[in-house]
Short mmCIF file of C-alpha atoms in Angstrom, two decimals:
data_model
loop_
_atom_site.label_atom_id
_atom_site.label_comp_id
_atom_site.label_asym_id
_atom_site.label_seq_id
_atom_site.Cartn_x
_atom_site.Cartn_y
_atom_site.Cartn_z
CA UNK A 1 104.25 112.44 127.65
CA UNK A 2 104.14 111.15 131.23
CA UNK A 3 107.24 109.51 132.80
CA UNK A 4 105.36 106.20 132.99
CA UNK A 5 104.78 106.25 129.23
CA UNK A 6 108.39 107.23 128.52
CA UNK A 7 109.72 104.40 130.68
CA UNK A 8 107.44 101.78 129.12
CA UNK A 9 109.35 99.07 127.19
CA UNK A 10 109.26 99.38 123.42
CA UNK A 11 107.59 95.96 123.24
CA UNK A 12 104.47 97.14 125.07
CA UNK A 13 101.24 98.07 123.25
CA UNK A 14 101.90 101.68 124.31
CA UNK A 15 104.53 101.95 121.56
CA UNK A 16 103.10 99.43 119.11
CA UNK A 17 100.73 101.89 117.42
CA UNK A 18 103.24 104.74 117.09
CA UNK A 19 104.65 103.76 113.64
CA UNK A 20 101.11 103.39 112.25
CA UNK A 21 100.09 106.70 113.78
CA UNK A 22 103.10 108.53 112.29
CA UNK A 23 102.52 107.01 108.85
CA UNK A 24 98.78 107.71 108.73
CA UNK A 25 99.11 111.19 110.22
CA UNK A 26 101.96 112.16 107.91
CA UNK A 27 100.23 110.72 104.84
CA UNK A 28 96.93 112.51 105.43
CA UNK A 29 98.70 115.77 106.30
CA UNK A 30 100.67 115.52 103.04
CA UNK A 31 97.52 114.63 101.08
CA UNK A 32 95.63 117.64 102.42
CA UNK A 33 98.47 120.09 101.81
CA UNK A 34 99.16 118.75 98.31
CA UNK A 35 95.53 119.37 97.39
CA UNK A 36 95.53 122.89 98.81
CA UNK A 37 98.76 123.73 96.95
CA UNK A 38 97.73 122.16 93.64
CA UNK A 39 96.49 124.90 91.23
CA UNK A 40 94.45 122.31 89.30
CA UNK A 41 92.60 120.88 92.32
CA UNK A 42 89.80 123.47 92.44
CA UNK A 43 89.91 124.24 88.71
CA UNK A 44 86.51 123.19 87.35
CA UNK A 45 87.84 123.00 83.79
CA UNK A 46 90.88 120.83 84.52
CA UNK A 47 90.69 117.03 84.06
CA UNK A 48 92.96 116.80 87.11
CA UNK A 49 90.58 118.80 89.32
CA UNK A 50 88.26 117.47 92.00
CA UNK A 51 85.21 118.40 89.90
CA UNK A 52 86.24 116.20 86.97
CA UNK A 53 87.17 113.34 89.31
CA UNK A 54 83.80 113.49 91.08
CA UNK A 55 81.89 113.48 87.79
CA UNK A 56 83.88 110.46 86.66
CA UNK A 57 83.43 108.61 89.97
CA UNK A 58 79.67 109.29 90.00
CA UNK A 59 79.18 107.03 86.98
CA UNK A 60 80.46 103.91 88.78
CA UNK A 61 80.12 104.58 92.51
CA UNK A 62 77.30 102.99 94.56
CA UNK A 63 76.94 106.49 95.99
CA UNK A 64 76.59 108.00 92.53
CA UNK A 65 73.62 110.22 93.37
CA UNK A 66 75.40 111.67 96.41
CA UNK A 67 78.63 112.18 94.48
CA UNK A 68 76.74 113.96 91.68
CA UNK A 69 75.15 116.24 94.26
CA UNK A 70 78.56 117.02 95.76
CA UNK A 71 79.91 117.70 92.26
CA UNK A 72 77.47 120.60 91.96
CA UNK A 73 79.45 122.33 94.71
CA UNK A 74 83.03 121.33 93.77
CA UNK A 75 84.82 124.16 95.58
CA UNK A 76 83.09 123.52 98.91
CA UNK A 77 83.45 119.74 98.58
CA UNK A 78 87.08 120.01 97.55
CA UNK A 79 87.96 122.27 100.47
CA UNK A 80 86.13 120.02 102.94
CA UNK A 81 88.14 117.02 101.71
CA UNK A 82 91.47 118.87 101.73
CA UNK A 83 91.00 120.52 105.13
CA UNK A 84 89.56 117.26 106.49
CA UNK A 85 92.73 115.41 105.51
CA UNK A 86 94.84 118.24 106.92
CA UNK A 87 92.98 118.22 110.27
CA UNK A 88 93.08 114.42 110.51
CA UNK A 89 96.81 114.39 109.84
CA UNK A 90 97.59 117.12 112.37
CA UNK A 91 95.35 115.64 115.05
CA UNK A 92 96.90 112.20 114.62
CA UNK A 93 100.50 113.44 114.70
CA UNK A 94 99.92 115.75 117.68
CA UNK A 95 97.80 113.26 119.60
CA UNK A 96 94.98 115.79 119.72
CA UNK A 97 91.59 114.06 120.04
CA UNK A 98 93.22 111.07 118.36
CA UNK A 99 90.13 108.86 118.29
CA UNK A 100 88.11 111.64 116.64
CA UNK A 101 90.92 112.18 114.12
CA UNK A 102 91.03 108.43 113.46
CA UNK A 103 87.27 108.40 112.91
CA UNK A 104 87.66 111.23 110.40
CA UNK A 105 90.47 109.37 108.63
CA UNK A 106 88.41 106.17 108.52
CA UNK A 107 85.37 107.96 107.06
CA UNK A 108 87.49 109.77 104.45
CA UNK A 109 89.23 106.56 103.38
CA UNK A 110 85.90 104.72 103.27
CA UNK A 111 84.35 107.45 101.12
CA UNK A 112 87.34 107.30 98.74
CA UNK A 113 86.93 103.51 98.52
CA UNK A 114 83.22 103.84 97.68
CA UNK A 115 83.94 106.42 94.98
CA UNK A 116 87.47 106.51 93.56
CA UNK A 117 88.46 102.88 94.17
CA UNK A 118 85.10 101.16 93.85
CA UNK A 119 85.79 99.70 90.39
CA UNK A 120 89.34 98.54 91.18
CA UNK A 121 89.61 94.80 90.65
CA UNK A 122 90.66 92.92 92.65
CA UNK A 123 89.63 95.17 95.50
CA UNK A 124 92.95 94.94 97.35
CA UNK A 125 94.73 96.74 94.49
CA UNK A 126 93.07 99.93 95.72
CA UNK A 127 94.85 101.69 98.59
CA UNK A 128 91.73 103.30 100.07
CA UNK A 129 90.26 100.16 101.60
CA UNK A 130 93.65 99.42 103.18
CA UNK A 131 93.77 102.93 104.69
CA UNK A 132 90.24 102.49 106.06
CA UNK A 133 91.28 99.27 107.80
CA UNK A 134 94.53 100.84 109.04
CA UNK A 135 92.64 103.55 110.91
CA UNK A 136 90.67 101.07 113.05
CA UNK A 137 93.43 100.35 115.65
CA UNK A 138 93.77 104.07 116.40
CA UNK A 139 89.98 104.41 116.42
CA UNK A 140 89.80 101.67 119.08
CA UNK A 141 92.88 102.41 121.20
CA UNK A 142 93.57 106.10 120.55
CA UNK A 143 97.11 107.35 121.10
CA UNK A 144 97.48 105.45 124.46
CA UNK A 145 98.76 108.69 125.97
CA UNK A 146 102.05 108.52 124.07
CA UNK A 147 103.20 111.89 122.68
CA UNK A 148 99.64 113.07 123.27
CA UNK A 149 98.68 116.75 123.23
CA UNK A 150 95.32 115.86 124.79
CA UNK A 151 97.03 114.11 127.71
CA UNK A 152 99.30 117.11 128.28
CA UNK A 153 96.35 119.50 128.12
CA UNK A 154 94.41 117.38 130.58
CA UNK A 155 97.33 117.29 133.01
CA UNK A 156 97.92 121.05 132.76
CA UNK A 157 94.26 122.00 133.09
CA UNK A 158 93.67 119.84 136.16
CA UNK A 159 95.92 122.08 138.20
CA UNK A 160 94.87 123.17 140.77
CA UNK A 161 92.28 120.35 140.83
CA UNK A 162 89.28 121.93 139.10
CA UNK A 163 85.96 120.13 138.76
CA UNK A 164 85.77 117.34 136.11
CA UNK A 165 83.27 119.27 134.00
CA UNK A 166 85.58 122.28 134.05
CA UNK A 167 88.45 120.07 132.88
CA UNK A 168 86.42 118.86 129.90
CA UNK A 169 85.45 122.39 128.94
CA UNK A 170 89.05 123.58 129.11
CA UNK A 171 90.31 120.63 127.05
CA UNK A 172 87.71 121.31 124.37
CA UNK A 173 88.56 125.02 124.40
CA UNK A 174 92.33 124.56 124.11
CA UNK A 175 91.97 121.69 121.68
CA UNK A 176 89.68 123.80 119.52
CA UNK A 177 92.15 126.69 119.59
CA UNK A 178 95.01 124.42 118.50
CA UNK A 179 92.91 122.88 115.73
CA UNK A 180 91.72 126.28 114.53
CA UNK A 181 95.28 127.63 114.53
CA UNK A 182 96.59 124.75 112.42
CA UNK A 183 93.64 125.07 110.04
CA UNK A 184 94.28 128.82 109.65
CA UNK A 185 97.96 128.14 108.92
CA UNK A 186 96.96 125.63 106.25
CA UNK A 187 94.54 128.13 104.74
CA UNK A 188 97.16 130.88 104.71
CA UNK A 189 99.62 128.57 102.93
CA UNK A 190 96.99 127.58 100.37
CA UNK A 191 95.85 131.16 99.71
CA UNK A 192 99.44 132.36 99.43
CA UNK A 193 100.24 129.61 96.94
CA UNK A 194 97.08 130.30 94.93
CA UNK A 195 97.73 134.06 94.87
CA UNK A 196 101.28 133.42 93.67
CA UNK A 197 100.02 131.11 90.95
CA UNK A 198 97.35 133.53 89.80
CA UNK A 199 99.83 136.42 89.74
CA UNK A 200 102.15 134.64 87.29
CA UNK A 201 102.07 136.29 83.89
CA UNK A 202 100.10 134.40 81.28
CA UNK A 203 101.80 133.03 78.23
CA UNK A 204 101.75 135.37 75.26
CA UNK A 205 99.41 134.36 72.52
CA UNK A 206 100.38 134.94 68.94
CA UNK A 207 98.06 137.28 67.06
CA UNK A 208 95.46 135.80 64.77
CA UNK A 209 92.66 133.37 65.46
CA UNK A 210 94.47 130.37 64.02
CA UNK A 211 97.95 131.10 65.42
CA UNK A 212 99.41 127.85 66.75
CA UNK A 213 100.26 127.32 70.40
CA UNK A 214 103.91 126.28 70.47
CA UNK A 215 104.89 123.43 72.80
CA UNK A 216 108.60 123.08 72.11
CA UNK A 217 111.22 123.42 69.43
CA UNK A 218 111.78 120.30 67.34
CA UNK A 219 115.48 120.36 68.23
CA UNK A 220 114.67 120.44 71.96
CA UNK A 221 112.95 117.04 71.94
CA UNK A 222 115.31 114.13 71.38
CA UNK A 223 114.13 111.05 69.49
CA UNK A 224 112.75 108.51 71.95
CA UNK A 225 112.17 111.08 74.69
CA UNK A 226 109.18 112.95 76.10
CA UNK A 227 108.59 116.38 77.61
CA UNK A 228 105.83 117.66 79.85
CA UNK A 229 103.76 120.72 78.94
CA UNK A 230 100.53 122.43 79.87
CA UNK A 231 97.62 122.88 77.47
CA UNK A 232 95.93 126.31 77.14
CA UNK A 233 93.14 125.15 79.47
CA UNK A 234 95.67 124.25 82.20
CA UNK A 235 95.74 120.46 81.76
CA UNK A 236 99.03 118.59 82.11
CA UNK A 237 100.19 116.65 79.04
CA UNK A 238 103.22 114.92 77.54
CA UNK A 239 104.81 115.39 74.13
CA UNK A 240 106.60 112.33 72.70
CA UNK A 241 108.96 111.92 69.76
CA UNK A 242 109.05 108.19 68.90
CA UNK A 243 110.93 108.79 65.61
CA UNK A 244 112.65 111.62 63.79
CA UNK A 245 109.56 112.79 61.92
CA UNK A 246 106.84 111.74 64.37
CA UNK A 247 105.43 113.69 67.30
CA UNK A 248 102.42 112.81 69.44
CA UNK A 249 100.96 114.09 72.68
CA UNK A 250 98.62 112.77 75.37
CA UNK A 251 96.91 114.23 78.42
CA UNK A 252 98.71 113.16 81.59
CA UNK A 253 95.48 111.80 83.05
CA UNK A 254 94.72 108.14 83.62
CA UNK A 255 91.44 107.13 82.00
CA UNK A 256 90.60 104.89 84.95
CA UNK A 257 90.04 107.34 87.80
CA UNK A 258 91.71 110.55 86.63
CA UNK A 259 95.03 110.24 88.46
CA UNK A 260 98.08 111.89 86.83
CA UNK A 261 100.27 109.43 84.90
CA UNK A 262 104.05 109.59 84.76
CA UNK A 263 106.57 108.35 82.17
CA UNK A 264 107.72 104.76 82.70
CA UNK A 265 110.15 103.32 80.19
CA UNK A 266 108.76 103.93 76.72
CA UNK A 267 105.21 104.46 78.03
CA UNK A 268 103.32 105.69 81.07
CA UNK A 269 102.18 104.38 84.44
CA UNK A 270 99.45 105.48 86.84
CA UNK A 271 100.82 105.52 90.42
CA UNK A 272 97.35 105.33 91.97
CA UNK A 273 96.15 101.93 90.75
CA UNK A 274 98.96 100.63 88.55
CA UNK A 275 97.50 101.05 85.06
CA UNK A 276 100.14 101.14 82.30
CA UNK A 277 100.13 102.57 78.76
CA UNK A 278 102.53 102.20 75.85
CA UNK A 279 104.13 104.98 73.81
CA UNK A 280 100.98 105.22 71.67
CA UNK A 281 98.78 105.77 74.71
CA UNK A 282 97.24 102.29 74.48
CA UNK A 283 96.46 100.30 77.63
CA UNK A 284 99.00 97.60 78.44
CA UNK A 285 97.86 96.90 81.98
CA UNK A 286 94.64 97.49 83.93
CA UNK A 287 92.49 98.45 85.66
CA UNK A 288 92.23 101.17 82.96
CA UNK A 289 90.37 100.04 79.84
CA UNK A 290 90.59 103.15 77.64
CA UNK A 291 93.71 104.67 76.01
CA UNK A 292 95.12 108.02 77.06
CA UNK A 293 93.39 111.02 75.53
CA UNK A 294 95.24 112.21 72.45
CA UNK A 295 96.30 115.84 72.00
CA UNK A 296 96.67 116.68 68.27
CA UNK A 297 100.00 118.34 67.41
CA UNK A 298 101.86 119.38 64.26
CA UNK A 299 105.26 120.78 63.25
CA UNK A 300 105.29 124.41 62.12
CA UNK A 301 108.54 126.12 61.12
CA UNK A 302 110.70 123.93 63.33
CA UNK A 303 108.29 124.18 66.27
CA UNK A 304 105.91 121.55 67.66
CA UNK A 305 102.53 123.20 68.16
CA UNK A 306 99.02 122.25 69.13
CA UNK A 307 96.61 121.70 66.28
CA UNK A 308 94.30 124.71 66.02
CA UNK A 309 90.79 123.87 64.90
CA UNK A 310 89.68 125.87 61.86
CA UNK A 311 87.50 128.90 62.48
CA UNK A 312 83.91 128.16 61.43
CA UNK A 313 82.75 130.19 58.47
CA UNK A 314 79.80 132.43 59.10
CA UNK A 315 76.55 131.58 57.30
CA UNK A 316 75.82 133.47 54.10
#
């Protein structure tokens, strides 16, 4: 940062965009990393994965045909979104090609609004349209040279007074190297996390086709409480015990746009758009209109287990 920028009063426009820049950069960096580190994100069979969310969004989005096309390549699309958020966040925080990063953030937020948040009513309940609007000041003004990697690169490369075209080439070269390095670091983190997840030993399965999958011991679940578990196909779910002799379970996936729900009081709440559900999985507050998906369970020898569908009898 130049001395002139450092000495500028805090009331000047030079500093006015810094809080917004830190918030947007940090949020998009976190969003990209959380996707890359989530074992369900690229899982085509998980209701929490990007594939399931795209298929759901395609039914209501004005860009339904485009979303359906992207859903045919879920791994590529998912990685583009995750690395896009990561690059936008890093560029914004570092002040590296800030206007380009802001344009990327605006386009990502706009695409999320036209797909994930399109059916949210009223529209301002959805965060994506707010994020799209929040990117416009940085898109217009950039980083104003404050804590700007691009400004520092430009100042360093100009010595000893090279030609303007040479300055541009050097800025693009060094900026590209920094961007590539941060992207590689993000990829290494994601691959390390995924390798660790895949190397974890699988849960033992009891012999026999109809052997139940145990969730928890009856004594381990207090009356009026809930416990989180994972179904055999990798989906997150919650087991509830509303009374001494009653157990029920639901997938931890909001039926509105597929966001993960969390316990709230005696029911559940979706942190994405505010939908609420009671202890029976029924909707108590929109925008969701359908109850949580039920997971059949039963008690077997003091253990709560998933219901196992009967094995079909062979013909003849």
